[in-house]
C-alpha cells in the first residue's frame, strides 16, 4: 500500500481560532487556476458576488444568480486543496426567511462542496445566521458597507464617518457574532470604528477598506492584480496584469499580421 499524505482543508473553526493571533490572509477568486495560485498564500478564498462586476461586467452585485455562484464555487473548489472556500449567498437568496436561506445555503454547500457561506447584514440577519449555524452551515457575516444594499445606502459609502452611527454598526457586528458566525467581513468602515469592533467581538474581523486594525484582510483579486479598470481608493494594486495582457495580445496581433507565427519550432512538418 502506498503511503499518501492527504492535504487537509482549513476549516471554519480554525479561522475562528485565529482571533487576535496571526493575521488572516484572504482573497477572492473565481476560477480554478487562479484559485490554485491564491491558495498557496491565503487561508481562505472567497467566491464573492463581486464576480458579477469583475467577471461578468455587471454594474453592481444585485444581478448575480445562485447558478453563477455555484458554477464559480465549483471551479474554485476543484482548483484547490488546502484553503477554506467560502461562497457568497447572492442577493435575494436568503433575506426572505431563515428557511429559504437554509435551502439555498444547503444547495450551495452540496453542489460546490465549499466549507462555508457568507451573507450580508447585521441585526436583521441574526435569526437567519443562527438558523443556518444550528443546522450545520458555517456562516461568515458581512457588515459595515454591504454592497447588496447599495440602493438603500445611496451608493458605496464609507460607514462610520459620523460617530452617531457607531452604535448601530457595533450592534450589527455583535449580532452576527452572537448568532454564531465564525468570522465577519467588515467593509468600508473608518479605522477607529474597525478597531473598536475588532476589540469588542470574539470572532475575527476580515477587513476590506477597514484598515489594518482588523484580524485579517481581503481584497478582490482582479482589483489587486491591476486587472480592473477602476478600483476603490483603499485598494493597493500589487500587479499590472491589465497592461501585461494588453502587451501580450498586441505582440501576438503584430506577429499574426506579419505572418511571423507560429514560431519555427512550433510547426508540424
Ligand atoms: O463579493 C466580494 O468580493 C465580497 C468582498 C468585498 C468581501 O464580498
Coordinates of C-alpha atoms and ligand atoms in Angstrom, one line a residue:
X1 CA 0.0 0.0 0.0
X2 CA 1.4 3.4 -0.9
X3 CA 1.7 6.0 1.8
X4 CA -0.2 9.2 0.7
X5 CA -0.2 12.4 2.6
X6 CA -3.7 13.9 2.2
X7 CA -3.8 17.7 2.3
X8 CA -6.5 18.8 4.7
X9 CA -8.5 21.9 4.1
X10 CA -8.5 24.7 6.7
X11 CA -11.9 24.7 8.5
X12 CA -14.2 27.5 9.6
X13 CA -13.4 26.7 13.4
X14 CA -9.7 27.1 12.6
X15 CA -10.3 30.5 11.1
X16 CA -12.4 31.4 14.2
X17 CA -9.5 30.3 16.4
X18 CA -7.2 32.8 14.7
X19 CA -8.8 35.7 16.5
X20 CA -6.2 38.1 17.8
X21 CA -3.4 35.9 16.5
X22 CA -1.5 35.8 13.2
X23 CA -3.4 37.9 10.6
X24 CA -5.8 36.0 8.4
X25 CA -4.9 36.3 4.6
X26 CA -7.7 36.2 2.2
X27 CA -8.6 37.0 -1.5
X28 CA -11.4 36.4 -3.8
X29 CA -11.0 34.0 -6.7
X30 CA -13.4 33.0 -9.4
X31 CA -11.8 30.2 -11.3
X32 CA -9.8 27.1 -10.8
X33 CA -6.4 28.2 -12.0
X34 CA -6.1 31.5 -10.1
X35 CA -7.5 29.8 -7.0
X36 CA -4.7 27.2 -7.1
X37 CA -2.2 30.1 -7.1
X38 CA -4.0 32.1 -4.5
X39 CA -4.3 29.2 -2.0
X40 CA -0.5 29.0 -1.8
X41 CA -0.7 32.1 0.4
X42 CA -4.3 32.5 1.5
X43 CA -6.1 31.0 4.5
X44 CA -9.4 31.2 2.9
X45 CA -10.7 32.1 -0.6
X46 CA -14.0 33.9 -1.0
X47 CA -16.1 33.2 -4.1
X48 CA -17.7 36.6 -3.7
X49 CA -20.7 38.0 -5.6
X50 CA -18.3 40.8 -6.8
X51 CA -17.8 38.2 -9.6
X52 CA -20.8 39.8 -11.2
X53 CA -18.8 43.0 -11.6
X54 CA -15.2 41.8 -12.2
X55 CA -16.0 38.7 -14.3
X56 CA -19.3 39.4 -15.9
X57 CA -19.3 43.2 -16.4
X58 CA -22.4 43.9 -14.2
X59 CA -22.8 47.4 -12.7
X60 CA -23.4 46.0 -9.2
X61 CA -23.8 42.6 -7.4
X62 CA -27.6 42.6 -7.5
X63 CA -28.0 40.6 -10.7
X64 CA -25.8 37.7 -9.6
X65 CA -27.7 34.4 -9.5
X66 CA -27.4 31.2 -7.4
X67 CA -26.3 29.4 -10.6
X68 CA -23.5 31.8 -11.2
X69 CA -22.2 31.5 -7.6
X70 CA -22.4 27.7 -7.8
X71 CA -20.6 27.4 -11.2
X72 CA -17.7 29.6 -9.9
X73 CA -17.7 27.9 -6.5
X74 CA -17.3 24.5 -8.1
X75 CA -14.4 25.8 -10.2
X76 CA -12.6 27.2 -7.2
X77 CA -13.2 24.1 -5.0
X78 CA -11.9 21.9 -7.9
X79 CA -8.8 24.1 -8.3
X80 CA -7.8 24.0 -4.6
X81 CA -6.9 21.5 -1.8
X82 CA -5.9 23.5 1.3
X83 CA -7.8 26.8 1.6
X84 CA -11.2 27.1 3.2
X85 CA -13.6 28.1 0.4
X86 CA -16.4 30.5 1.3
X87 CA -19.2 31.1 -1.2
X88 CA -21.3 34.3 -1.1
X89 CA -25.1 33.9 -1.0
X90 CA -26.4 36.2 -3.8
X91 CA -29.0 39.0 -3.3
X92 CA -32.5 37.5 -2.9
X93 CA -31.4 34.0 -1.9
X94 CA -31.5 34.4 1.9
X95 CA -33.3 37.6 3.0
X96 CA -36.9 36.3 2.8
X97 CA -36.8 33.8 5.7
X98 CA -34.4 31.5 7.5
X99 CA -36.0 28.5 5.8
X100 CA -35.3 30.0 2.3
X101 CA -31.8 30.9 3.4
X102 CA -31.2 27.3 4.6
X103 CA -32.5 25.8 1.4
X104 CA -30.2 27.9 -0.7
X105 CA -27.2 27.7 1.6
X106 CA -27.5 23.9 1.6
X107 CA -27.7 23.8 -2.2
X108 CA -24.5 25.9 -2.4
X109 CA -22.7 23.6 0.0
X110 CA -23.9 20.4 -1.6
X111 CA -23.3 21.5 -5.2
X112 CA -19.9 23.2 -4.6
X113 CA -18.5 21.3 -1.6
X114 CA -17.4 24.6 -0.2
X115 CA -16.7 24.9 3.6
X116 CA -18.9 27.9 4.4
X117 CA -21.2 30.6 3.1
X118 CA -21.2 34.3 3.6
X119 CA -24.2 36.6 3.8
X120 CA -24.6 40.4 4.3
X121 CA -26.4 42.1 7.1
X122 CA -26.2 42.6 10.9
X123 CA -29.1 42.6 13.3
X124 CA -31.7 42.0 10.6
X125 CA -29.9 38.7 9.6
X126 CA -29.1 37.4 13.1
X127 CA -32.0 35.0 13.2
X128 CA -31.1 33.6 9.8
X129 CA -27.4 33.2 10.8
X130 CA -28.4 31.3 13.9
X131 CA -30.8 29.1 11.9
X132 CA -28.1 28.1 9.5
X133 CA -25.3 27.6 12.0
X134 CA -27.5 25.4 14.2
X135 CA -28.2 23.2 11.2
X136 CA -24.6 22.6 10.2
X137 CA -23.8 25.5 7.9
X138 CA -20.8 27.7 8.9
X139 CA -21.6 31.3 8.2
X140 CA -19.3 34.3 7.6
X141 CA -21.0 37.6 8.3
X142 CA -20.6 40.9 6.4
X143 CA -21.4 44.2 8.0
X144 CA -20.4 47.9 7.5
X145 CA -20.8 48.7 3.8
X146 CA -23.0 46.0 2.4
X147 CA -22.9 46.2 -1.4
X148 CA -26.2 44.3 -1.9
X149 CA -27.9 47.2 -0.1
X150 CA -26.4 49.8 -2.3
X151 CA -29.8 51.3 -3.3
X152 CA -30.8 51.7 0.3
X153 CA -27.4 53.1 1.4
X154 CA -27.4 55.5 -1.6
X155 CA -24.2 54.1 -3.1
X156 CA -21.0 52.6 -1.9
X157 CA -20.3 54.9 1.0
X158 CA -17.7 54.6 3.8
X159 CA -19.5 53.8 7.0
X160 CA -18.9 55.3 10.5
X161 CA -17.7 58.8 9.5
X162 CA -20.3 60.2 11.8
X163 CA -19.8 58.8 15.4
X164 CA -23.6 58.9 15.9
X165 CA -23.8 55.9 13.6
X166 CA -21.3 53.8 15.5
X167 CA -23.8 52.2 18.0
X168 CA -25.9 50.7 15.1
X169 CA -22.8 49.4 13.3
X170 CA -21.3 47.9 16.5
X171 CA -24.7 46.3 17.3
X172 CA -24.7 44.8 13.8
X173 CA -21.3 43.2 14.3
X174 CA -22.2 41.9 17.7
X175 CA -25.5 40.5 16.4
X176 CA -23.5 38.5 13.8
X177 CA -21.1 37.2 16.4
X178 CA -23.8 36.3 18.9
X179 CA -25.8 34.5 16.2
X180 CA -22.9 32.1 15.7
X181 CA -20.9 33.3 12.7
X182 CA -17.3 32.1 12.7
X183 CA -15.9 35.3 11.3
X184 CA -17.2 38.5 9.7
X185 CA -16.2 40.8 6.9
X186 CA -16.1 44.4 7.9
X187 CA -16.3 46.5 4.7
X188 CA -15.7 50.2 4.2
X189 CA -15.6 51.5 7.8
X190 CA -13.4 54.1 9.3
X191 CA -10.3 52.9 11.2
X192 CA -11.3 53.8 14.8
X193 CA -14.6 52.0 14.4
X194 CA -13.0 49.0 12.8
X195 CA -10.6 48.9 15.8
X196 CA -13.4 49.1 18.3
X197 CA -15.5 46.4 16.7
X198 CA -12.4 44.1 16.4
X199 CA -11.7 44.7 20.1
X200 CA -15.3 44.1 21.1
X201 CA -16.3 40.9 19.3
X202 CA -14.8 37.5 19.8
X203 CA -14.7 36.3 16.2
X204 CA -12.2 37.5 13.6
X205 CA -13.0 40.6 11.6
X206 CA -11.9 40.4 8.0
X207 CA -11.4 44.0 6.7
X208 CA -11.8 45.4 3.2
X209 CA -11.4 49.1 3.2
X210 CA -11.5 48.9 7.0
X211 CA -7.8 49.5 7.9
X212 CA -5.2 47.2 9.4
X213 CA -7.0 47.2 12.8
X214 CA -8.9 44.1 11.7
X215 CA -7.9 40.4 12.4
X216 CA -7.4 39.8 8.7
X217 CA -7.8 41.4 5.2
X218 CA -9.5 40.5 2.0
X219 CA -9.2 42.1 -1.4
X220 CA -10.9 41.4 -4.8
X221 CA -8.2 39.6 -6.8
X222 CA -8.8 41.4 -10.1
X223 CA -8.5 44.7 -8.3
X224 CA -5.2 44.0 -6.6
X225 CA -3.7 42.4 -9.7
X226 CA -4.4 45.6 -11.8
X227 CA -7.0 43.9 -14.0
X228 CA -9.9 46.2 -13.1
X229 CA -10.4 49.5 -14.9
X230 CA -11.4 51.2 -11.7
X231 CA -10.6 50.3 -8.1
X232 CA -11.8 51.8 -4.8
X233 CA -9.4 54.2 -3.2
X234 CA -8.4 51.8 -0.4
X235 CA -7.1 49.1 -2.8
X236 CA -3.4 48.7 -3.0
X237 CA -2.6 47.4 -6.5
X238 CA 0.2 44.8 -6.3
X239 CA 0.4 43.8 -10.0
X240 CA -0.2 45.1 -13.5
X241 CA -2.0 42.3 -15.2
X242 CA -4.2 44.5 -17.4
X243 CA -1.2 46.2 -19.2
X244 CA 0.6 42.8 -19.3
X245 CA -2.3 41.1 -21.1
X246 CA -2.6 44.0 -23.5
X247 CA 1.1 43.9 -24.3
X248 CA 1.0 40.1 -24.9
X249 CA -2.1 40.4 -27.1
X250 CA -0.5 43.2 -29.1
X251 CA 2.7 41.2 -29.7
X252 CA 0.5 38.3 -30.9
X253 CA -1.6 40.5 -33.1
X254 CA 1.6 42.1 -34.6
X255 CA 3.0 38.6 -35.3
X256 CA -0.2 37.4 -36.9
X257 CA -0.4 40.4 -39.1
X258 CA 3.2 40.0 -40.3
X259 CA 2.8 36.2 -40.7
X260 CA 5.6 35.6 -38.1
X261 CA 3.5 32.9 -36.4
X262 CA 3.8 30.2 -35.2
X263 CA 7.4 30.1 -34.2
X264 CA 9.6 27.8 -36.4
X265 CA 9.9 25.2 -33.6
X266 CA 6.1 25.0 -33.2
X267 CA 5.4 23.9 -36.8
X268 CA 4.3 20.3 -37.6
X269 CA 6.2 19.1 -40.7
Ligands
LIG1 O1 -18.0 39.8 -3.2 C1 -17.0 40.2 -2.6 O2 -15.9 40.4 -3.3 C2 -17.0 40.5 -1.2 C3 -15.8 41.2 -0.7 C4 -15.9 42.6 -0.9 C5 -15.6 40.9 0.8 O3 -18.0 40.3 -0.6

